[in-house]
Amino acid sequence: AAAATAAGEARSPANGSSSGSVPFRDAGAATGHERRVIPIDLFAMGKFMESEAQVESYLQELTSCTVKLEQVDGGLQLAATGPPRAVDCVSELVDLFTSFHGPRMEKMVTTLPARLQSRLESLGGRSPFEERTLELQGAAAGLVRGPSGRTAQQIRERTGVARCDVEAAELTAGEGGVARLRIGGLRSRVKACAALIERLATSWDVEGMDFVSRKISIERALVMERLEDPEGRARRQLEALGLSSGCGIKVDLDSGAGQPHVALVGPSDAVEEAARLATELFIDPTFLFDRCFVPLDEALLGRLEESRGRAVWE
C-alpha cells in the first residue's frame, strides 16, 4: 500500500492536484465484489429455513460467494457477496430452488440447465461437480447398499451427495465378488462420501450408522471344511447372502480369535434375514457336498423330501 501511495505521489503534478491518485473505495469495491440482497419467496421460506446450513454451504461451494440467510420483518432474504458474475449465479440458483419441487438442494443441482453449469464452471476454472465409480468386494457391497438400497440412501443423506447407487448388475457372488458403486455431486460431498464408504468397506467402521452385529458359531467340521476351500466358492455363497439381504458378512476361522464364526453387520432386519439364510445354508446338501454326486434311490429321496418339507432334487 505504501508503494502504491508513493507511486501515486510520483505521478501527481507538482501543483498538488489529485490527478493520477487512487480515489477511496470500500473493501467490496476495491476487490470488484458486490453485495446483493435476494428476497425469498413467501411460499418457499419453509424449505430454505429447514435446510438453511445446506443451502448456504451449497451456494458458497458452487459460486465461491459469501452467502447468509437473514430473517427480516417476518420475511427471509439471502445476502450474497462476491464478483458480480458469481452473485448473478447465486440469484439464479435461488430462483431455481424456489421453483424446484423438492426440499433438498442436492437433488436440485442434478437438474441444472447446461448454460448455468457452464457459467458455474467458468467461475472456478473447473466443474464444481464430480462423479466417481468405486469398486467394492462383494461382502462390503452388501454392507454399503443395505436392504433395498436403504444404507446407500442413508450414506447419501449423511454426506450430501446427489447420488449414491450400487449398480445392481454387479451384485453377484461370481469370481471376485466385485460390485461397483457410483457416487456423484459437489466435489467436497463426493470426497466425504468416498471416505465414509472406504471406512465401511475396509474396517467396517460403522460409527454413527444404525447397525447391529451378530455372530453365528461354526460348530460342524463339514461346514469348516467347506469354508476353508482355497477356491473360495463357499465363501462367495455367503457373500451372496449379504448382497441379497443387505448386510456385511465376514468369515473368521482363526481359532486364535475364539470360536470360528460368521460375523454379520448391518441394519437389524437385514442381519436377521442373513442369519436365517446362513443357518439354512449350513445344512443344505448342495452347500455341504458341492463336489460330490451321490445317486439316490426313489425311496430314500422321498424320505429326504418329507423330512425337509420341500424338494431336494431338481
PDB file of C-alpha atoms in Angstrom, residues 13 67 85 108 116 150 156 175 183 187 206 208 225 245 257 259 289 292 298:
ATOM      1  CA  PRO A  13       1.556  17.034 -10.704  1.00  0.00           C
ATOM      2  CA  VAL A  67     -23.929 -16.107   1.456  1.00  0.00           C
ATOM      3  CA  ARG A  85     -20.940 -12.785 -12.260  1.00  0.00           C
ATOM      4  CA  MET A 108     -31.942 -29.694  -7.439  1.00  0.00           C
ATOM      5  CA  LEU A 116     -25.840 -22.388 -15.820  1.00  0.00           C
ATOM      6  CA  ARG A 150     -31.514 -48.261   2.346  1.00  0.00           C
ATOM      7  CA  ARG A 156     -26.258 -40.145   0.562  1.00  0.00           C
ATOM      8  CA  GLU A 175     -15.492 -64.577  -9.390  1.00  0.00           C
ATOM      9  CA  ILE A 183     -21.417 -41.556  -6.386  1.00  0.00           C
ATOM     10  CA  ARG A 187     -16.695 -32.239  -5.067  1.00  0.00           C
ATOM     11  CA  VAL A 206     -19.998 -48.218  11.381  1.00  0.00           C
ATOM     12  CA  GLY A 208     -22.969 -43.192  13.512  1.00  0.00           C
ATOM     13  CA  GLU A 225     -14.063 -77.812   5.613  1.00  0.00           C
ATOM     14  CA  SER A 245     -30.135 -59.344   2.313  1.00  0.00           C
ATOM     15  CA  ALA A 257      -9.713 -65.461  17.873  1.00  0.00           C
ATOM     16  CA  GLN A 259     -14.823 -69.986  18.273  1.00  0.00           C
ATOM     17  CA  PHE A 289     -21.424 -81.653  -0.740  1.00  0.00           C
ATOM     18  CA  CYS A 292     -19.956 -84.913  -4.525  1.00  0.00           C
ATOM     19  CA  GLU A 298     -36.577 -93.125  -5.037  1.00  0.00           C
TER      20      GLU A 298
END
